[in-house]
mmCIF file of C-alpha atoms in Angstrom:
data_model
loop_
_atom_site.group_PDB
_atom_site.id
_atom_site.type_symbol
_atom_site.label_atom_id
_atom_site.label_comp_id
_atom_site.label_asym_id
_atom_site.label_seq_id
_atom_site.Cartn_x
_atom_site.Cartn_y
_atom_site.Cartn_z
ATOM 1 C CA MET A 1 -62.426 5.470 45.535
ATOM 2 C CA GLU A 2 -64.896 3.666 43.088
ATOM 3 C CA MET A 3 -68.569 3.846 41.915
ATOM 4 C CA LYS A 4 -70.155 1.155 42.885
ATOM 5 C CA LEU A 5 -73.435 0.608 40.931
ATOM 6 C CA PRO A 6 -76.130 -2.077 40.907
ATOM 7 C CA GLY A 7 -74.737 -5.471 38.151
ATOM 8 C CA THR A 8 -78.737 -4.823 37.409
ATOM 9 C CA TRP A 9 -79.089 -5.950 32.511
ATOM 10 C CA GLN A 10 -79.888 -1.149 32.797
ATOM 11 C CA GLY A 11 -75.674 -0.860 34.692
ATOM 12 C CA ARG A 12 -74.514 -3.368 32.149
ATOM 13 C CA LEU A 13 -76.208 -2.082 29.534
ATOM 14 C CA ALA A 14 -74.790 1.493 30.191
ATOM 15 C CA ALA A 15 -71.652 0.491 30.107
ATOM 16 C CA VAL A 16 -71.122 -1.239 26.860
ATOM 17 C CA LEU A 17 -72.385 1.809 25.521
ATOM 18 C CA PHE A 18 -71.470 4.399 27.412
ATOM 19 C CA PRO A 19 -67.157 3.382 25.185
ATOM 20 C CA VAL A 20 -69.221 4.219 22.315
ATOM 21 C CA LEU A 21 -70.523 6.960 23.233
ATOM 22 C CA VAL A 22 -67.714 9.233 23.984
ATOM 23 C CA VAL A 23 -65.838 7.923 20.550
ATOM 24 C CA ALA A 24 -68.610 9.794 18.499
ATOM 25 C CA LEU A 25 -68.198 12.745 21.334
ATOM 26 C CA VAL A 26 -64.938 12.992 20.198
ATOM 27 C CA ILE A 27 -65.029 12.452 16.607
ATOM 28 C CA PHE A 28 -67.550 14.979 16.296
ATOM 29 C CA SER A 29 -65.557 18.009 18.618
ATOM 30 C CA LEU A 30 -62.496 17.334 15.934
ATOM 31 C CA PRO A 31 -62.953 20.550 13.850
ATOM 32 C CA GLN A 32 -63.468 19.776 10.691
ATOM 33 C CA PRO A 33 -60.077 20.880 8.211
ATOM 34 C CA ALA A 34 -62.935 22.109 4.680
ATOM 35 C CA ASP A 35 -60.647 25.288 4.238
ATOM 36 C CA ALA A 36 -57.280 23.692 6.107
ATOM 37 C CA ALA A 37 -54.586 24.347 3.788
ATOM 38 C CA ARG A 38 -51.778 21.567 2.906
ATOM 39 C CA GLY A 39 -49.323 20.931 6.347
ATOM 40 C CA GLY A 40 -46.331 19.236 7.717
ATOM 41 C CA ARG A 41 -45.374 17.213 10.189
ATOM 42 C CA LEU A 42 -42.415 16.101 12.304
ATOM 43 C CA GLY A 43 -41.604 14.235 15.581
ATOM 44 C CA GLY A 44 -42.545 10.546 17.300
ATOM 45 C CA GLY A 45 -41.594 8.513 20.601
ATOM 46 C CA SER A 46 -42.641 5.927 22.768
ATOM 47 C CA PHE A 47 -44.562 5.621 26.062
ATOM 48 C CA ALA A 48 -42.674 2.717 27.868
ATOM 49 C CA PRO A 49 -42.816 2.228 31.405
ATOM 50 C CA ARG A 50 -40.238 3.336 33.172
ATOM 51 C CA SER A 51 -39.527 0.026 34.633
ATOM 52 C CA LEU A 52 -39.824 -1.648 31.299
ATOM 53 C CA PRO A 53 -36.473 -1.848 28.547
ATOM 54 C CA ARG A 54 -37.104 -0.702 25.343
ATOM 55 C CA SER A 55 -36.655 -2.822 22.359
ATOM 56 C CA GLY A 56 -33.075 -0.640 21.941
ATOM 57 C CA SER A 57 -30.541 0.553 23.637
ATOM 58 C CA SER A 58 -32.021 4.927 22.552
ATOM 59 C CA GLY A 59 -34.853 3.946 20.078
ATOM 60 C CA PHE A 60 -38.200 3.997 19.671
ATOM 61 C CA GLY A 61 -39.532 2.065 17.283
ATOM 62 C CA GLY A 62 -41.387 2.676 14.761
ATOM 63 C CA SER A 63 -45.042 3.508 17.282
ATOM 64 C CA ASN A 64 -45.473 4.715 20.258
ATOM 65 C CA ALA A 65 -46.977 1.665 21.465
ATOM 66 C CA VAL A 66 -46.916 1.144 25.205
ATOM 67 C CA ARG A 67 -44.584 -2.214 26.054
ATOM 68 C CA GLY A 68 -46.553 -4.558 28.078
ATOM 69 C CA GLY A 69 -50.304 -3.176 28.144
ATOM 70 C CA GLY A 70 -52.802 -1.903 25.736
ATOM 71 C CA TYR A 71 -54.287 1.319 27.532
ATOM 72 C CA GLY A 72 -57.474 3.346 26.334
ATOM 73 C CA LEU A 73 -60.824 3.245 25.802
ATOM 74 C CA GLY A 74 -61.469 -0.015 26.093
ATOM 75 C CA GLY A 75 -59.254 -1.623 28.486
ATOM 76 C CA GLY A 76 -57.440 -0.609 31.028
ATOM 77 C CA GLY A 77 -56.596 2.366 33.859
ATOM 78 C CA PHE A 78 -58.292 5.558 33.713
ATOM 79 C CA GLY A 79 -58.035 6.464 37.236
ATOM 80 C CA PHE A 80 -59.320 9.992 39.451
ATOM 81 C CA PRO A 81 -57.949 12.550 39.419
ATOM 82 C CA PHE A 82 -56.543 12.230 35.821
ATOM 83 C CA ILE A 83 -55.232 15.370 35.402
ATOM 84 C CA VAL A 84 -53.395 18.360 37.194
ATOM 85 C CA PRO A 85 -53.580 21.916 35.951
ATOM 86 C CA PHE A 86 -50.208 23.677 36.494
ATOM 87 C CA PHE A 87 -50.353 28.155 35.840
ATOM 88 C CA GLY A 88 -50.443 28.580 32.236
ATOM 89 C CA PHE A 89 -54.111 27.287 31.062
ATOM 90 C CA GLY A 90 -55.603 29.347 29.011
ATOM 91 C CA GLY A 91 -59.409 27.554 29.882
ATOM 92 C CA GLY A 92 -58.727 26.217 26.550
ATOM 93 C CA GLY A 93 -58.901 23.181 24.135
ATOM 94 C CA LEU A 94 -55.532 20.943 25.573
ATOM 95 C CA LEU A 95 -57.861 21.684 28.828
ATOM 96 C CA GLY A 96 -61.139 21.288 27.854
ATOM 97 C CA MET A 97 -60.354 17.546 26.243
ATOM 98 C CA LEU A 98 -57.857 16.756 29.570
ATOM 99 C CA MET A 99 -61.073 17.877 31.501
ATOM 100 C CA LEU A 100 -63.519 15.068 29.203
ATOM 101 C CA PHE A 101 -61.581 12.828 29.660
ATOM 102 C CA ALA A 102 -61.606 12.829 33.079
ATOM 103 C CA VAL A 103 -65.175 12.613 33.078
ATOM 104 C CA VAL A 104 -64.683 9.705 31.306
ATOM 105 C CA GLY A 105 -61.974 7.989 32.887
ATOM 106 C CA LEU A 106 -64.033 8.491 35.791
ATOM 107 C CA LEU A 107 -67.838 7.088 34.484
ATOM 108 C CA ILE A 108 -65.513 4.503 32.891
ATOM 109 C CA ASN A 109 -64.366 3.207 35.823
ATOM 110 C CA GLY A 110 -67.890 3.052 37.714
ATOM 111 C CA PHE A 111 -69.424 1.046 34.656
ATOM 112 C CA ARG A 112 -66.530 -1.490 34.350
ATOM 113 C CA GLY A 113 -66.449 -1.815 38.429
ATOM 114 C CA ALA A 114 -70.159 -2.978 38.084
ATOM 115 C CA MET A 115 -69.838 -5.296 35.453
ATOM 116 C CA THR A 116 -66.939 -7.000 36.853
ATOM 117 C CA GLY A 117 -65.958 -5.556 40.365
ATOM 118 C CA ALA A 118 -62.413 -5.149 39.082
ATOM 119 C CA GLY A 119 -60.461 -3.829 42.616
ATOM 120 C CA THR A 120 -57.104 -5.987 41.340
ATOM 121 C CA MET A 121 -57.362 -4.506 37.987
ATOM 122 C CA GLY A 122 -57.691 -1.187 39.701
ATOM 123 C CA SER A 123 -54.810 -2.178 42.140
ATOM 124 C CA GLN A 124 -52.366 -3.388 39.511
ATOM 125 C CA ASN A 125 -53.320 0.212 36.879
ATOM 126 C CA ASP A 126 -53.086 1.874 40.690
ATOM 127 C CA ALA A 127 -49.100 0.659 40.787
ATOM 128 C CA MET A 128 -48.256 1.059 37.585
ATOM 129 C CA ALA A 129 -49.198 5.099 37.418
ATOM 130 C CA GLU A 130 -47.764 5.558 40.840
ATOM 131 C CA ARG A 131 -44.428 3.692 39.517
ATOM 132 C CA ASP A 132 -44.156 5.598 36.733
ATOM 133 C CA GLY A 133 -45.325 8.961 37.706
ATOM 134 C CA PRO A 134 -47.183 11.372 35.696
ATOM 135 C CA VAL A 135 -47.134 12.850 32.508
ATOM 136 C CA THR A 136 -46.900 16.366 31.509
ATOM 137 C CA ILE A 137 -47.830 17.161 28.233
ATOM 138 C CA ALA A 138 -47.750 20.998 26.903
ATOM 139 C CA GLN A 139 -48.974 22.132 23.977
ATOM 140 C CA VAL A 140 -47.454 26.468 22.552
ATOM 141 C CA GLN A 141 -49.349 27.340 19.224
ATOM 142 C CA ILE A 142 -47.934 30.219 17.749
ATOM 143 C CA GLY A 143 -49.426 32.360 14.858
ATOM 144 C CA LEU A 144 -46.725 33.744 12.753
ATOM 145 C CA LEU A 145 -46.815 36.693 9.845
ATOM 146 C CA ALA A 146 -46.534 34.796 6.177
ATOM 147 C CA SER A 147 -43.998 36.416 5.436
ATOM 148 C CA ALA A 148 -42.016 34.213 7.728
ATOM 149 C CA ARG A 149 -40.949 32.145 4.850
ATOM 150 C CA GLN A 150 -37.374 31.476 6.609
ATOM 151 C CA LEU A 151 -38.875 29.580 9.051
ATOM 152 C CA GLN A 152 -41.307 26.450 5.912
ATOM 153 C CA GLN A 153 -37.716 27.049 5.314
ATOM 154 C CA ASP A 154 -36.120 26.158 7.942
ATOM 155 C CA LEU A 155 -39.109 23.093 8.821
ATOM 156 C CA ARG A 156 -38.385 21.389 5.872
ATOM 157 C CA GLN A 157 -34.724 21.343 5.683
ATOM 158 C CA LEU A 158 -35.563 19.200 9.096
ATOM 159 C CA ALA A 159 -38.322 16.704 7.684
ATOM 160 C CA ALA A 160 -35.271 16.220 5.759
ATOM 161 C CA THR A 161 -32.562 15.679 7.945
ATOM 162 C CA ALA A 162 -33.914 15.394 11.641
ATOM 163 C CA ASP A 163 -33.129 11.887 13.524
ATOM 164 C CA THR A 164 -36.542 10.825 14.656
ATOM 165 C CA ALA A 165 -36.343 7.442 16.139
ATOM 166 C CA THR A 166 -34.352 8.101 18.957
ATOM 167 C CA ALA A 167 -34.944 9.977 22.549
ATOM 168 C CA THR A 168 -31.229 12.038 21.273
ATOM 169 C CA GLY A 169 -32.598 12.864 18.033
ATOM 170 C CA LEU A 170 -35.674 14.353 18.863
ATOM 171 C CA GLN A 171 -34.963 16.155 22.231
ATOM 172 C CA ARG A 172 -32.669 17.336 19.598
ATOM 173 C CA LEU A 173 -35.865 18.343 16.869
ATOM 174 C CA LEU A 174 -36.946 19.463 19.696
ATOM 175 C CA GLN A 175 -34.627 22.222 20.634
ATOM 176 C CA ASP A 176 -33.567 22.694 16.564
ATOM 177 C CA VAL A 177 -36.955 23.726 16.261
ATOM 178 C CA THR A 178 -38.123 25.494 19.154
ATOM 179 C CA LEU A 179 -34.464 26.997 17.710
ATOM 180 C CA ALA A 180 -35.687 28.101 14.181
ATOM 181 C CA LEU A 181 -39.566 29.465 16.336
ATOM 182 C CA LEU A 182 -36.896 32.047 18.366
ATOM 183 C CA ARG A 183 -35.127 33.601 15.913
ATOM 184 C CA ASN A 184 -38.549 35.232 13.487
ATOM 185 C CA PRO A 185 -39.644 37.100 17.097
ATOM 186 C CA GLU A 186 -40.567 39.660 14.406
ATOM 187 C CA TYR A 187 -43.242 37.928 13.049
ATOM 188 C CA TRP A 188 -45.500 36.212 16.022
ATOM 189 C CA VAL A 189 -48.026 37.966 16.284
ATOM 190 C CA TYR A 190 -50.485 35.280 18.278
ATOM 191 C CA GLY A 191 -50.169 31.957 21.270
ATOM 192 C CA ASN A 192 -50.907 30.036 23.291
ATOM 193 C CA GLY A 193 -50.121 27.893 25.922
ATOM 194 C CA GLU A 194 -51.400 25.127 28.087
ATOM 195 C CA VAL A 195 -49.748 22.641 29.887
ATOM 196 C CA GLY A 196 -51.669 20.047 32.783
ATOM 197 C CA GLN A 197 -50.190 16.390 33.812
ATOM 198 C CA VAL A 198 -52.379 12.564 33.305
ATOM 199 C CA GLY A 199 -51.946 9.443 34.345
ATOM 200 C CA PHE A 200 -48.832 7.141 33.207
ATOM 201 C CA PRO A 201 -51.330 3.915 31.815
ATOM 202 C CA VAL A 202 -53.701 6.872 29.670
ATOM 203 C CA ALA A 203 -50.747 9.341 28.239
ATOM 204 C CA GLU A 204 -50.430 8.409 25.011
ATOM 205 C CA ALA A 205 -54.351 7.883 24.568
ATOM 206 C CA THR A 206 -54.426 11.936 25.713
ATOM 207 C CA PHE A 207 -51.477 12.899 23.673
ATOM 208 C CA ASN A 208 -53.118 11.246 20.086
ATOM 209 C CA ARG A 209 -55.822 12.252 20.891
ATOM 210 C CA LEU A 210 -54.413 15.793 20.661
ATOM 211 C CA SER A 211 -52.007 14.988 18.108
ATOM 212 C CA MET A 212 -55.337 14.406 15.879
ATOM 213 C CA THR A 213 -57.430 16.682 17.010
ATOM 214 C CA GLU A 214 -54.228 19.004 15.112
ATOM 215 C CA ARG A 215 -53.320 17.028 11.876
ATOM 216 C CA SER A 216 -57.419 17.578 11.586
ATOM 217 C CA LYS A 217 -56.802 21.024 11.164
ATOM 218 C CA LEU A 218 -55.101 20.299 8.164
ATOM 219 C CA ASP A 219 -56.295 19.194 4.065
ATOM 220 C CA ALA A 220 -53.356 16.625 3.861
ATOM 221 C CA GLU A 221 -48.889 16.046 5.397
ATOM 222 C CA THR A 222 -47.134 17.288 2.000
ATOM 223 C CA THR A 223 -43.984 17.156 4.840
ATOM 224 C CA ILE A 224 -43.184 14.031 7.493
ATOM 225 C CA ASN A 225 -40.857 13.000 9.557
ATOM 226 C CA VAL A 226 -41.789 10.838 12.550
ATOM 227 C CA ALA A 227 -40.663 7.925 14.002
ATOM 228 C CA GLY A 228 -37.623 7.564 11.381
ATOM 229 C CA GLN A 229 -40.184 7.749 8.033
ATOM 230 C CA ARG A 230 -39.975 10.228 6.000
ATOM 231 C CA SER A 231 -42.108 11.734 2.813
ATOM 232 C CA SER A 232 -42.239 15.424 1.307
ATOM 233 C CA GLY A 233 -44.762 16.521 -1.418
ATOM 234 C CA ASP A 234 -44.179 19.058 -4.019
ATOM 235 C CA ALA A 235 -44.406 22.499 -1.740
ATOM 236 C CA GLY A 236 -42.667 24.858 -4.366
ATOM 237 C CA GLN A 237 -43.902 28.376 -3.128
ATOM 238 C CA HIS A 238 -45.604 29.811 -1.613
ATOM 239 C CA SER A 239 -48.699 32.209 -2.907
ATOM 240 C CA ALA A 240 -48.296 36.192 -1.978
ATOM 241 C CA ALA A 241 -52.017 35.231 -0.492
ATOM 242 C CA SER A 242 -50.497 34.114 2.384
ATOM 243 C CA GLU A 243 -51.199 35.579 5.341
ATOM 244 C CA TYR A 244 -50.355 33.673 8.760
ATOM 245 C CA ILE A 245 -48.664 30.635 9.331
ATOM 246 C CA ALA A 246 -49.888 28.703 12.553
ATOM 247 C CA VAL A 247 -46.884 26.007 14.718
ATOM 248 C CA THR A 248 -48.165 23.410 17.004
ATOM 249 C CA LEU A 249 -46.103 22.528 19.290
ATOM 250 C CA LEU A 250 -46.769 19.308 21.423
ATOM 251 C CA VAL A 251 -44.242 17.843 23.339
ATOM 252 C CA ALA A 252 -45.223 14.808 26.749
ATOM 253 C CA SER A 253 -42.580 14.517 29.197
ATOM 254 C CA ARG A 254 -41.608 12.518 32.186
ATOM 255 C CA SER A 255 -40.526 15.594 34.183
ATOM 256 C CA ALA A 256 -43.023 19.321 34.889
ATOM 257 C CA VAL A 257 -43.135 21.424 32.808
ATOM 258 C CA ARG A 258 -44.510 25.698 33.948
ATOM 259 C CA LEU A 259 -45.021 27.695 31.268
ATOM 260 C CA PRO A 260 -46.625 30.980 31.667
ATOM 261 C CA LYS A 261 -49.720 32.526 30.603
ATOM 262 C CA LEU A 262 -48.467 34.004 26.697
ATOM 263 C CA THR A 263 -50.004 37.605 26.850
ATOM 264 C CA THR A 264 -46.928 39.289 25.287
ATOM 265 C CA ALA A 265 -44.188 38.322 23.007
ATOM 266 C CA SER A 266 -41.487 37.776 25.736
ATOM 267 C CA ASP A 267 -44.099 35.571 27.150
ATOM 268 C CA LEU A 268 -43.570 33.450 24.568
ATOM 269 C CA GLY A 269 -39.713 32.962 23.838
ATOM 270 C CA THR A 270 -39.981 31.428 28.189
ATOM 271 C CA ALA A 271 -42.265 29.401 26.879
ATOM 272 C CA LEU A 272 -39.942 28.510 23.642
ATOM 273 C CA ARG A 273 -37.166 28.155 25.898
ATOM 274 C CA LEU A 274 -38.553 26.211 28.340
ATOM 275 C CA LEU A 275 -39.807 23.001 25.880
ATOM 276 C CA GLY A 276 -36.339 22.964 24.362
ATOM 277 C CA SER A 277 -34.923 22.256 26.915
ATOM 278 C CA VAL A 278 -36.679 19.409 28.129
ATOM 279 C CA PRO A 279 -34.130 17.032 28.670
ATOM 280 C CA SER A 280 -34.176 13.424 26.231
ATOM 281 C CA GLY A 281 -34.635 10.709 29.020
ATOM 282 C CA ASP A 282 -37.858 13.122 30.411
ATOM 283 C CA LEU A 283 -38.892 13.477 26.623
ATOM 284 C CA LEU A 284 -41.810 10.837 25.714
ATOM 285 C CA SER A 285 -43.415 12.318 22.216
ATOM 286 C CA LEU A 286 -43.230 15.171 20.284
ATOM 287 C CA GLU A 287 -45.488 16.345 17.470
ATOM 288 C CA VAL A 288 -44.661 19.492 15.424
ATOM 289 C CA ILE A 289 -47.424 20.480 13.409
ATOM 290 C CA TRP A 290 -48.201 23.044 10.973
ATOM 291 C CA GLN A 291 -49.841 24.978 7.843
ATOM 292 C CA PRO A 292 -49.636 25.564 5.226
ATOM 293 C CA ASP A 293 -46.935 23.732 3.846
ATOM 294 C CA GLY A 294 -47.959 23.428 -0.112
ATOM 295 C CA ASN A 295 -47.870 25.064 -3.207
ATOM 296 C CA GLU A 296 -49.798 28.202 -3.210
ATOM 297 C CA ASP A 297 -51.920 27.194 -0.221
ATOM 298 C CA VAL A 298 -53.695 29.957 1.446
ATOM 299 C CA LEU A 299 -53.613 30.611 5.497
ATOM 300 C CA THR A 300 -56.393 34.057 5.991
ATOM 301 C CA SER A 301 -56.875 35.821 9.230
ATOM 302 C CA THR A 302 -60.105 33.762 8.998
ATOM 303 C CA GLU A 303 -59.270 30.559 9.052
ATOM 304 C CA LEU A 304 -56.461 30.878 11.881
ATOM 305 C CA VAL A 305 -58.886 32.313 14.513
ATOM 306 C CA THR A 306 -60.786 29.483 13.731
ATOM 307 C CA LEU A 307 -59.217 26.716 12.721
ATOM 308 C CA TYR A 308 -56.715 27.841 16.254
ATOM 309 C CA PRO A 309 -59.316 29.547 18.044
ATOM 310 C CA GLN A 310 -57.408 29.508 21.624
ATOM 311 C CA LEU A 311 -54.887 32.355 19.721
ATOM 312 C CA GLN A 312 -54.509 35.359 21.623
ATOM 313 C CA ALA A 313 -53.144 38.715 19.851
ATOM 314 C CA LEU A 314 -48.701 39.178 22.033
#
């Protein structure tokens, strides 16, 4: 049911100003990376609708673009209900952001309907959302002791060799990253897992906002392999003063992913195995972000809990 407002000049003004206020809210709600360390980033993907052909038989192309229409704050298709929470929400970052954009979507639809009576556009977007189904977005964050040096080397090696431009390559990368983490259980100290569902038309925008939130926690990205584009800086050996390594996995999948609440190391191992088992045909996008990655960079316990407040002791 769409909210109908009178077509007054006040309603039109609100419809114009409201998206600007939303964007400002999102920007100023991002964490401040003043004390962050340099980090690395792996991933890629495409949110092309299931029924539309992709540009290649197995490739993603160079960007996470929705073919056949733009979906975001500026145009088209915020539906409601916007999210369907799964068991495993910790009540923190991902849940809060999904709920924020659920409310934003509802209000923007109402303002747009007040100005244009966009019943046709709404029905088209509803049809597309039903055709493509919901998208599950899962986020797992891990705080490890900084002595897990081999993990950092493994991630840098994957950045140099992984194929992030195809669906099969991206799924292989997801498996390799989860396996690298599973091989280091003695270093796991903190963890958090959250998962929810969004409608397909807004899945890319939601995923990108979550990615930007995590990337903003880095002072710089020195090791990158995203959608086939690689870059490697001078990471060197990390200072002995480094106390922790933080790793974030962000996955968008057509299939449902149900994570346990992460209270023990065993729960974290289960969550990693569940993420690693997402098939390539369902994996829409992947982000792996870690810090520190730079020469003599430090991530202290204070910085860890400030940048990753949802982490819980395992």
